Coordinates of C-alpha atoms in Angstrom, one line a residue:
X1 CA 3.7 45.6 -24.7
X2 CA 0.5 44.9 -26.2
X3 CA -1.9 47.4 -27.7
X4 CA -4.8 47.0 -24.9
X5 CA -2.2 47.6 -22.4
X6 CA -0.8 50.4 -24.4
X7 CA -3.5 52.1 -24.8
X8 CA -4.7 52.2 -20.7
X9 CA -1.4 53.3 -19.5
X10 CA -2.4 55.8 -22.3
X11 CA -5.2 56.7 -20.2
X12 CA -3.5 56.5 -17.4
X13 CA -0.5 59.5 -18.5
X14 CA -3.1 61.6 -20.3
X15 CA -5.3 61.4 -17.2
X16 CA -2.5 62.6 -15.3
X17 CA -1.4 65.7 -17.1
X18 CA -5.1 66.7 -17.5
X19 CA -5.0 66.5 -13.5
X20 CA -1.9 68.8 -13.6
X21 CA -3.3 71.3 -15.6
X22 CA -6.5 71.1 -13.2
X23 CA -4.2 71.7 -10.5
X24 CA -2.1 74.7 -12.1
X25 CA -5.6 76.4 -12.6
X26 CA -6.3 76.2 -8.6
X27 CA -8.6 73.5 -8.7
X28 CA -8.1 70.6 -5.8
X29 CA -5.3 67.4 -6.9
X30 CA -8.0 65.3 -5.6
X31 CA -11.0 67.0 -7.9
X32 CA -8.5 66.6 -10.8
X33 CA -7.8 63.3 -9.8
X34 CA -10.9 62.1 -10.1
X35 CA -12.1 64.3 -13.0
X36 CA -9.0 63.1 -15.2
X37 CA -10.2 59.5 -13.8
X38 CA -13.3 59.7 -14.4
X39 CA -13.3 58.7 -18.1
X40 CA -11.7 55.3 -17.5
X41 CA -13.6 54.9 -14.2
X42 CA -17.0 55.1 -16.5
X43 CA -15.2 52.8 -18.6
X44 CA -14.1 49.8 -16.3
X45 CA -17.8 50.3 -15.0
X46 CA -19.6 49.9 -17.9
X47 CA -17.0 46.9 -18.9
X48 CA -17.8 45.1 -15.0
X49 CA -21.7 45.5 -16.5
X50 CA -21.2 43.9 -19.5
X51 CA -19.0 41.3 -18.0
X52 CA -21.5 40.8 -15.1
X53 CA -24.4 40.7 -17.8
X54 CA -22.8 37.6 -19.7
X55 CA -22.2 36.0 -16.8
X56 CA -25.3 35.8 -15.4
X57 CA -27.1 35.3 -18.9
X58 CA -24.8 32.5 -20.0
X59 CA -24.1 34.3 -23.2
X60 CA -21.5 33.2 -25.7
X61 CA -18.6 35.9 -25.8
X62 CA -17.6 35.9 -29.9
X63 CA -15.2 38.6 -31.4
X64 CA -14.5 41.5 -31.8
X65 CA -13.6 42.5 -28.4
X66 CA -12.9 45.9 -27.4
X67 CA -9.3 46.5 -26.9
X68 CA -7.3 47.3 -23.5
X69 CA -7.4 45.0 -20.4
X70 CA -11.1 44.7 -21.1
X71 CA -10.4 43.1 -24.1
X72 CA -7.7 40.6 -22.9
X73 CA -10.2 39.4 -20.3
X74 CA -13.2 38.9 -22.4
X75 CA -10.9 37.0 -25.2
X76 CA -9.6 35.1 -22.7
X77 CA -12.9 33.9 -21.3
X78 CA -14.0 33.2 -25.2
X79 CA -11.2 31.1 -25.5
X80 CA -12.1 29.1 -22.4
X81 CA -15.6 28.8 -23.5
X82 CA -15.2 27.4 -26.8
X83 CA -12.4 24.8 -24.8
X84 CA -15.7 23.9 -22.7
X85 CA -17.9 24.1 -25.2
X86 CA -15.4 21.2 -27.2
X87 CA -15.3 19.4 -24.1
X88 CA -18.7 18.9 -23.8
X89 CA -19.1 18.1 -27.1
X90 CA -16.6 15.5 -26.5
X91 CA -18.6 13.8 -23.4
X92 CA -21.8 14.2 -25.5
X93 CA -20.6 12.0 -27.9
X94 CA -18.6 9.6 -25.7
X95 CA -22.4 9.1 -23.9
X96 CA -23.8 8.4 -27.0
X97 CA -21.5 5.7 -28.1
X98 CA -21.8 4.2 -24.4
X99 CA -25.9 4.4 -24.3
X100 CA -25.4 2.7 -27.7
X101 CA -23.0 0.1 -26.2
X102 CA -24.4 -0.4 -23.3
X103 CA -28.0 -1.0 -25.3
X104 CA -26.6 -3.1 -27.4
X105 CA -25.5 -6.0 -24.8
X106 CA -27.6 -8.9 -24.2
X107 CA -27.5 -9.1 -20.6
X108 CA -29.0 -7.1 -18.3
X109 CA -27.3 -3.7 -17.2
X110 CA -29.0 -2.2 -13.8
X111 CA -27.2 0.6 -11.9
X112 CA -28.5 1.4 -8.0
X113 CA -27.8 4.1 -5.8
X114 CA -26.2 3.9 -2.7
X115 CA -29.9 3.0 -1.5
X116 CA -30.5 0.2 -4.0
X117 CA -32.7 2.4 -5.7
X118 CA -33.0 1.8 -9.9
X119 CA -30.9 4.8 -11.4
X120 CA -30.6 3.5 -14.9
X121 CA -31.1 0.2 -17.2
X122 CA -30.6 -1.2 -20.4
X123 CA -33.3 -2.2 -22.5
X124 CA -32.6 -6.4 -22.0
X125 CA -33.2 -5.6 -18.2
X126 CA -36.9 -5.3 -19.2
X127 CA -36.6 -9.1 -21.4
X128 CA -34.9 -10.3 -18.2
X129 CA -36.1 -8.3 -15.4
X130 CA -38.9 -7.1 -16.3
X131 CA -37.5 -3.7 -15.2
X132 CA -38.7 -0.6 -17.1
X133 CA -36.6 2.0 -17.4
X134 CA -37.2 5.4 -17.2
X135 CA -40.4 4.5 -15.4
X136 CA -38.6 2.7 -12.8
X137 CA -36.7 5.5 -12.0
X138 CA -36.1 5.6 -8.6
X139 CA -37.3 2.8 -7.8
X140 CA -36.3 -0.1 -4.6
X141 CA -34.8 -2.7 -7.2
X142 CA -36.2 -5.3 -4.2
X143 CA -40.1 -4.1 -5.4
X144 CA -39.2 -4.3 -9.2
X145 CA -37.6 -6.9 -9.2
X146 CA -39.6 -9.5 -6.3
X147 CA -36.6 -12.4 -5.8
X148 CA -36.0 -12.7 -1.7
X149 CA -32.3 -14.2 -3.1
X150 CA -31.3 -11.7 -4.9
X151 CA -32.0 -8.9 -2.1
X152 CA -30.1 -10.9 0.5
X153 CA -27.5 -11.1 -2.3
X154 CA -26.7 -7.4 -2.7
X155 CA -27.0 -6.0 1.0
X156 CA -24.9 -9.1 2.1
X157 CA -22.4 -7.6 -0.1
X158 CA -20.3 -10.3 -0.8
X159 CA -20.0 -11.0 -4.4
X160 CA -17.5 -13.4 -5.1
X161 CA -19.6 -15.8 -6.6
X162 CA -22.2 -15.4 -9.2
X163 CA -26.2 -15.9 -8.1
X164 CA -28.6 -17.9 -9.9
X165 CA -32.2 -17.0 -9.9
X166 CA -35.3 -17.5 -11.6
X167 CA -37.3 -14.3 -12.5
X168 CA -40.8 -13.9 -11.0
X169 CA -42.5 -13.0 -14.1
X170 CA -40.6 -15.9 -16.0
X171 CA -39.6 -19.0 -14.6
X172 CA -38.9 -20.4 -17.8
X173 CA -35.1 -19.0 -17.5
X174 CA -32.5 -18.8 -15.4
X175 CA -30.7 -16.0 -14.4
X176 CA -26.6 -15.5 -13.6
X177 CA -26.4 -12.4 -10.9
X178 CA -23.0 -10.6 -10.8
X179 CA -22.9 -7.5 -8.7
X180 CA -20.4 -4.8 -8.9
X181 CA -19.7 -1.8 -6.5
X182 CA -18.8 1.6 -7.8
X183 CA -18.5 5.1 -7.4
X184 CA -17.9 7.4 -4.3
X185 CA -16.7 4.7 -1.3
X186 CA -18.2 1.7 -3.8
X187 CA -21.6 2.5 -2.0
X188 CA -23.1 1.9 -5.7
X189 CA -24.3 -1.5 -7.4
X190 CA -23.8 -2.3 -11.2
X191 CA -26.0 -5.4 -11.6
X192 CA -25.5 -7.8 -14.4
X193 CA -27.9 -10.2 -15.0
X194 CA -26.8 -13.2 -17.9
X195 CA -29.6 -15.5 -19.0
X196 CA -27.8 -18.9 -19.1
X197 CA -30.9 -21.1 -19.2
X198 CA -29.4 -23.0 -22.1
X199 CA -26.3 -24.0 -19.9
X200 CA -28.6 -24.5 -16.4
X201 CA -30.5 -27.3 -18.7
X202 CA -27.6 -28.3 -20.2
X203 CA -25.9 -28.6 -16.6
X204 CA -29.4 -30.6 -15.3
X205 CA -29.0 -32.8 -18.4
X206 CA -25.1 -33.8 -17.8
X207 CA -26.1 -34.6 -13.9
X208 CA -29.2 -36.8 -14.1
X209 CA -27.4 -38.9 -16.6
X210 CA -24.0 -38.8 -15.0
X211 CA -25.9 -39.9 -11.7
X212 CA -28.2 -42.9 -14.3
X213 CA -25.1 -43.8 -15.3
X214 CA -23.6 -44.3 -12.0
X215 CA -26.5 -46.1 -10.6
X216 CA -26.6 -48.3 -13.8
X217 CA -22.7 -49.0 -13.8
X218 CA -22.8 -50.0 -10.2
X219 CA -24.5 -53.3 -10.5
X220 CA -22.5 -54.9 -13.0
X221 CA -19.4 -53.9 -11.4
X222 CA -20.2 -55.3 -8.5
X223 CA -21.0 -58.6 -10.1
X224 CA -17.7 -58.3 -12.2
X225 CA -15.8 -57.7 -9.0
X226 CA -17.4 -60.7 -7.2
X227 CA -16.3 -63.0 -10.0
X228 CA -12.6 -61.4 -9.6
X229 CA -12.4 -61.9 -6.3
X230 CA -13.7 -65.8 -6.1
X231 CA -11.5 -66.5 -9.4
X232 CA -8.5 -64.3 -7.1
X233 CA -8.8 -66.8 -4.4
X234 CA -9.5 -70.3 -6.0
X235 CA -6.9 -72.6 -5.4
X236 CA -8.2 -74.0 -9.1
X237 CA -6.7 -70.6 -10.4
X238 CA -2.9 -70.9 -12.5
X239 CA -0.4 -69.0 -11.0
X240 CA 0.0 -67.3 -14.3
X241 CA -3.2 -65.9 -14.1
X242 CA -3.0 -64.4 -10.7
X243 CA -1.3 -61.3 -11.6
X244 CA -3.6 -60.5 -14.6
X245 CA -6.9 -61.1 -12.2
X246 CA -5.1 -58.9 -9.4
X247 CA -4.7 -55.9 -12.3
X248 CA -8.0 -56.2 -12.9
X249 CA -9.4 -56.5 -9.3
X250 CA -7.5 -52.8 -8.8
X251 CA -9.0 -51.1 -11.8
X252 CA -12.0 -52.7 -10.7
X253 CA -11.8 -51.0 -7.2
X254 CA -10.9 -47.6 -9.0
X255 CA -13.8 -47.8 -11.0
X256 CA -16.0 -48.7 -7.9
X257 CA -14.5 -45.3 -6.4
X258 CA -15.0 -43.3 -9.5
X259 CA -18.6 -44.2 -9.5
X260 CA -19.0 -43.8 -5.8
X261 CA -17.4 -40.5 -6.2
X262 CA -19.8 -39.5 -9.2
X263 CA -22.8 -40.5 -7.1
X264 CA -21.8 -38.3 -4.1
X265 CA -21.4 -35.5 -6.7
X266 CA -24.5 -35.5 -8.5
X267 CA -26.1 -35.8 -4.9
X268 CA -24.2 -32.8 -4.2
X269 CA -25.9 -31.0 -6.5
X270 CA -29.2 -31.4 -6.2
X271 CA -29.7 -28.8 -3.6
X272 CA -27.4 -26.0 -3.3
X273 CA -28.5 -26.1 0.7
X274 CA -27.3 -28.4 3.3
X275 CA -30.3 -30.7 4.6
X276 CA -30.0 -32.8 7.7
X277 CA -28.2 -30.2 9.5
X278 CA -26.6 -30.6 13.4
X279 CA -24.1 -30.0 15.3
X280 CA -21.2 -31.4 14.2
X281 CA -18.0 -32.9 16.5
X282 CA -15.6 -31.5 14.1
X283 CA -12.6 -33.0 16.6
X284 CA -13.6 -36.2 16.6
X285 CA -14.1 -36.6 13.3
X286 CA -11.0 -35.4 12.3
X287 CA -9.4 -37.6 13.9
X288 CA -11.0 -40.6 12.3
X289 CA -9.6 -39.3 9.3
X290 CA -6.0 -38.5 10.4
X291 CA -6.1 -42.1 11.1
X292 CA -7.3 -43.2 8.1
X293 CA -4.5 -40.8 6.2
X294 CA -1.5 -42.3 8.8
X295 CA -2.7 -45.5 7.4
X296 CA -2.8 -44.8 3.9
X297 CA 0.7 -43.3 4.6
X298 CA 2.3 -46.0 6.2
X299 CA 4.6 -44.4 7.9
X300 CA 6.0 -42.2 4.7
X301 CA 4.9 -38.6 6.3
X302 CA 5.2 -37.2 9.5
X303 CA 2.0 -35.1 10.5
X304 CA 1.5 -32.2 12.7
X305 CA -2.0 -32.2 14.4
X306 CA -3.3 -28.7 15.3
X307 CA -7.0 -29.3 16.6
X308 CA -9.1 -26.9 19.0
X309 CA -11.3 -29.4 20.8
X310 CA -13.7 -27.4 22.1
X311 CA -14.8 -25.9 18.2
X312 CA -17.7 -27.5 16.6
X313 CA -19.7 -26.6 13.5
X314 CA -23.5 -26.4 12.1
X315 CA -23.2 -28.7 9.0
X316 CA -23.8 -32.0 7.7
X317 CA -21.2 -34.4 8.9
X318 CA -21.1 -37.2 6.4
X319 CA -20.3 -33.9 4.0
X320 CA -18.0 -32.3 6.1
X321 CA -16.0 -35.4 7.0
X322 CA -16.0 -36.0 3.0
X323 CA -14.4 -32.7 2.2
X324 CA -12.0 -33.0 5.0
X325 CA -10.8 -36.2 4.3
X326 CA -10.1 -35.8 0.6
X327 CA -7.9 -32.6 1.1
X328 CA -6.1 -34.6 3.7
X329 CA -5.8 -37.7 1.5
X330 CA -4.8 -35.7 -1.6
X331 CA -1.5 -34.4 1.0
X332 CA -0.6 -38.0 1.3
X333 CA -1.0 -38.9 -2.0
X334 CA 0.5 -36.4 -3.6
X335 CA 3.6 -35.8 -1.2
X336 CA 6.8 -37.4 -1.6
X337 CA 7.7 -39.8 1.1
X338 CA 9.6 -38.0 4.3
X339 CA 7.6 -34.7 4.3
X340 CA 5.5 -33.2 6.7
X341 CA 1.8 -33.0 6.5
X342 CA 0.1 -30.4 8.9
X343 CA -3.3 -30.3 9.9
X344 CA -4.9 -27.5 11.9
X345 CA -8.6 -26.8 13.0
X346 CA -9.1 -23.3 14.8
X347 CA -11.3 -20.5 15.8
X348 CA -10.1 -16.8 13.5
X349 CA -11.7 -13.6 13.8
X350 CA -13.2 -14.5 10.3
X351 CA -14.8 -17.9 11.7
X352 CA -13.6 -21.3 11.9
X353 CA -10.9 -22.6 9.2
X354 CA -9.8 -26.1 8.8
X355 CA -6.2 -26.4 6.9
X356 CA -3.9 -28.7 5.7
X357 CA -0.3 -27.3 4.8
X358 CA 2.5 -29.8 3.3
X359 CA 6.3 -29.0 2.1
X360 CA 5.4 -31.1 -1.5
X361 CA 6.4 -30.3 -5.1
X362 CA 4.0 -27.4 -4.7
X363 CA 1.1 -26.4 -7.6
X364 CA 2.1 -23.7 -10.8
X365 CA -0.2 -21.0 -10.4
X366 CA -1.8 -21.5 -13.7
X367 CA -3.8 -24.6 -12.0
X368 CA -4.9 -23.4 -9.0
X369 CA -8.4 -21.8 -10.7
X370 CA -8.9 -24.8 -11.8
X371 CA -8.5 -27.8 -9.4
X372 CA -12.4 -28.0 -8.4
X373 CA -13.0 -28.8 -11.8
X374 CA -14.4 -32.5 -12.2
X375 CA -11.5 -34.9 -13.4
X376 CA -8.8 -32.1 -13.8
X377 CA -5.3 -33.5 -12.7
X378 CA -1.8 -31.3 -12.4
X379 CA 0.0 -34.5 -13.3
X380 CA -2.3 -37.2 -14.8
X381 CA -0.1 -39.9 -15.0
X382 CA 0.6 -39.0 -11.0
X383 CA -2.8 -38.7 -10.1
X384 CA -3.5 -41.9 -12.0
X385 CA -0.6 -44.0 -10.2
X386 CA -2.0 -42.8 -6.7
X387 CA -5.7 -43.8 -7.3
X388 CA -6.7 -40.6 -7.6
X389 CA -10.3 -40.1 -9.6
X390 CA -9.8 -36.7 -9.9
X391 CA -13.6 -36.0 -8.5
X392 CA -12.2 -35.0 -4.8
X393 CA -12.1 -31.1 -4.5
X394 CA -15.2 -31.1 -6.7
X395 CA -16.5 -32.8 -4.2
X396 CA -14.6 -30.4 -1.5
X397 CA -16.0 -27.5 -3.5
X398 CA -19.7 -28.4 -3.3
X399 CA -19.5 -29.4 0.4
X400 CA -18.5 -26.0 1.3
X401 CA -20.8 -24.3 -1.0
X402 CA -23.7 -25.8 0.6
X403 CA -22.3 -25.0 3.9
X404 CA -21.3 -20.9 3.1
X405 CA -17.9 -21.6 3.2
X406 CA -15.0 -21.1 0.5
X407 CA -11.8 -23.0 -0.3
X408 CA -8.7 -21.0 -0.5
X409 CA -5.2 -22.9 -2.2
X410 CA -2.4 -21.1 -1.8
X411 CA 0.9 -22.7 -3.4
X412 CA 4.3 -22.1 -5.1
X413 CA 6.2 -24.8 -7.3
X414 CA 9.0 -25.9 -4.7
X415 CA 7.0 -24.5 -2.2
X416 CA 4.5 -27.3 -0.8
X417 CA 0.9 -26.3 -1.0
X418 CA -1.7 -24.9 1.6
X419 CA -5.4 -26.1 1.4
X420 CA -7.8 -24.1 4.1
X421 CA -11.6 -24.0 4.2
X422 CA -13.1 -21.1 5.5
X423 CA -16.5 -21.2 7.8
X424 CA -18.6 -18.6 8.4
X425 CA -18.8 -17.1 12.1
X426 CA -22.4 -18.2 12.6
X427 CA -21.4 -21.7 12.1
X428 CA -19.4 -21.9 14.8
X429 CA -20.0 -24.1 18.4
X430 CA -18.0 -24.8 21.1
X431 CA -18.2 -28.0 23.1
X432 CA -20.0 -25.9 25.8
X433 CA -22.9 -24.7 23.5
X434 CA -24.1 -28.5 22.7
X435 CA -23.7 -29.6 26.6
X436 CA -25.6 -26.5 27.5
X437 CA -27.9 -25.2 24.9
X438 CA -29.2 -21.5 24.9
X439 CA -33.2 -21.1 25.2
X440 CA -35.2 -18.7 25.2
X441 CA -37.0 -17.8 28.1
X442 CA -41.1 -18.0 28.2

């Protein structure tokens, strides 16, 4: 037993025989009682005080401490102040190294509220967007920081891609906008702004002269291909030099294409927007291109057509039909002979998708991320046997970014591949909407 404890059941006995005696002398048990009590009543009272009196005044409890239960009590709560009081200490100085850390980044830290109010920044928020922080504080990120974009960017809430702006009070640089949600039911925003002006220029650079290039190249390839094809079909040509001149006639034609293919990407990119756009008959354009892809099987694949006649889309159709047709021509081309190409185009609760599923060799996953990316090939000797330029789902890629959609490959090796683009709802018509337009009334 400890010595506090000792020492109130102590009290306790010596209370109790002092109420006996009280008793044997004709006094009341409950008068003793509560005289013999009344010693270690005063004290429990005057302990519930001093107790009551830290409390309330925060004060720090420090040894010595009186002894009984009183004592146990009050050492215990030292004990669990000085493990709060390390605690703290502890967060202090984890703050400290983040505040360093975080001020210590180059790009742009902003955290909102779950009203898009400014909460806190780091100091390259004020070199990038001119956002001042504390005086901020509180703050509609939308009035700080004036950019339309960027505002339609964070309430839209989908963040998948990064978005590039150019600050108000500095057009000079370009921005990279990430957006990340966090904290109780994600309804806060960590915005990360990266200044990648270098690589925007450098980007602008690489695509006027890929496109000078391309325009320059296509002249005297065209002029070297005429000559091929009148030295092809001159009677005066040797036989021996027939194969030779057809060799060169095809890498001709693949160069034509690669060229073609680089022109339709640096238009592309010009304008991350759309231009030109209309209704388009999705249907009958798809199956032009089936068409075309039974043609350049020749009879090697079976396909399975899946199309909803009446869906239509908002988009340019020279792009669309560009997009479509390489992801279906990529099935062929890529799929051994005897397997089955299938081609869908339907309405989903998430908008329209157009896919094309085939049981081929399939794609490692280590690819996938990186198929969009100009002149990347799985298997380059494949790809180069087929005609491939290697351009086509950067092509597919840019299409669908400038219509709001998103490409989505899903594939196994052994396991074929699946290739589906996803359209937003708004984009969606049906064959009844363009017969029958909507107006408004006067």
């Amino acid at each position: 037993m400890r010595a506090g404890a000792a020492f109130e059941l102590g009290l306790l006995i010596a209370g109790g025989l002092a109420a006996s005696l009280l008793i044997w002398f004709g006094i009341g048990w409950a008068e003793s009682l509560l005289i013999a009590l009344l010693p270690l009543l005063l004290r429990h009272a005057w302990n519930l005080f001093r107790l009551a009196r830290l409390i309330r005044r925060q004060h720090r409890l420090v040894p010595p401490f009186p002894s009984g239960i009183w004592g146990d009590i009050y050492r215990a709560i030292g004990q669990y102040q000085q493990r709060g009081r390390k605690g703290r200490k502890r967060q202090l100085r984890f703050f400290r190294r983040f505040r360093e850390a975080a001020n210590s980044v180059p790009d742009a830290l902003v955290v909102l509220d779950k009203n898009r109010c400014i909460e806190w920044a780091n100091p390259a928020a004020q070199v990038l967007m001119d956002l001042h922080w504390p005086s901020d504080d509180g703050k509609p990120l939308s009035e700080v920081f004036e950019h339309p974009d960027l505002s339609n960017y964070i309430v839209a809430g989908e963040y998948g891609r990064p978005l590039e702006v150019a600050p108000a009070h500095n057009r000079s640089i370009m921005l990279s906008v990430r957006v990340a949600p966090f904290g109780e039911r994600k309804k806060q925003r960590l915005v990360v702004g990266r200044d990648i002006t270098k690589i925007f220029h450098l980007n602008l650079i690489r695509r006027d002269f890929v496109a000078n290039a391309s325009h320059e190249l296509r002249t005297p390839l065209t002029v070297i291909t005429g000559f091929l094809e009148t030295l092809a079909d001159s009677a005066q040509t040797p036989a021996g030099h027939r194969r030779p001149l057809n060799l060169m006639q095809h890498q001709a034609e693949r160069m034509r294409s690669i060229i073609e293919d680089l022109l339709t990407l640096s238009r592309l990119e010009m304008d991350e927007e759309a231009v030109d756009i209309d209704k388009v008959d999705v249907p009958y354009e798809l199956e032009q291109i089936v068409a075309d892809a039974s043609a350049l099987s020749g009879g090697r694949h079976r396909f399975q057509i899946d199309i909803d006649t009446e869906l239509m889309l908002l988009g340019k159709d020279s792009e669309l039909r560009s997009a479509f047709s390489n992801i279906l021509f990529n099935a062929v081309k890529h799929t051994p002979a005897g397997s089955q190409i299938q081609l869908s185009w339907s309405q989903t609760e998430s908008g329209p998708v157009f896919k094309v599923t085939d049981d081929g060799p399939g794609i490692a996953s280590k690819h996938i991320p990186r198929l969009t990316e100009r002149f990347y090939r799985v298997d380059k000797a494949r790809s180069r046997e087929s005609g491939g330029t290697g351009l086509g789902l950067a092509i597919v890629k840019h299409v669908l970014s400038r219509h709001h959609a998103r490409l989505v490959v899903a594939s196994e090796p052994g396991q074929g591949a699946q290739f589906s683009c996803h359209f937003p709802p708004e984009s969606a018509l049906t064959a009844t909407q363009i017969e029958h337009p909507t107006t408004n009334p006067a």
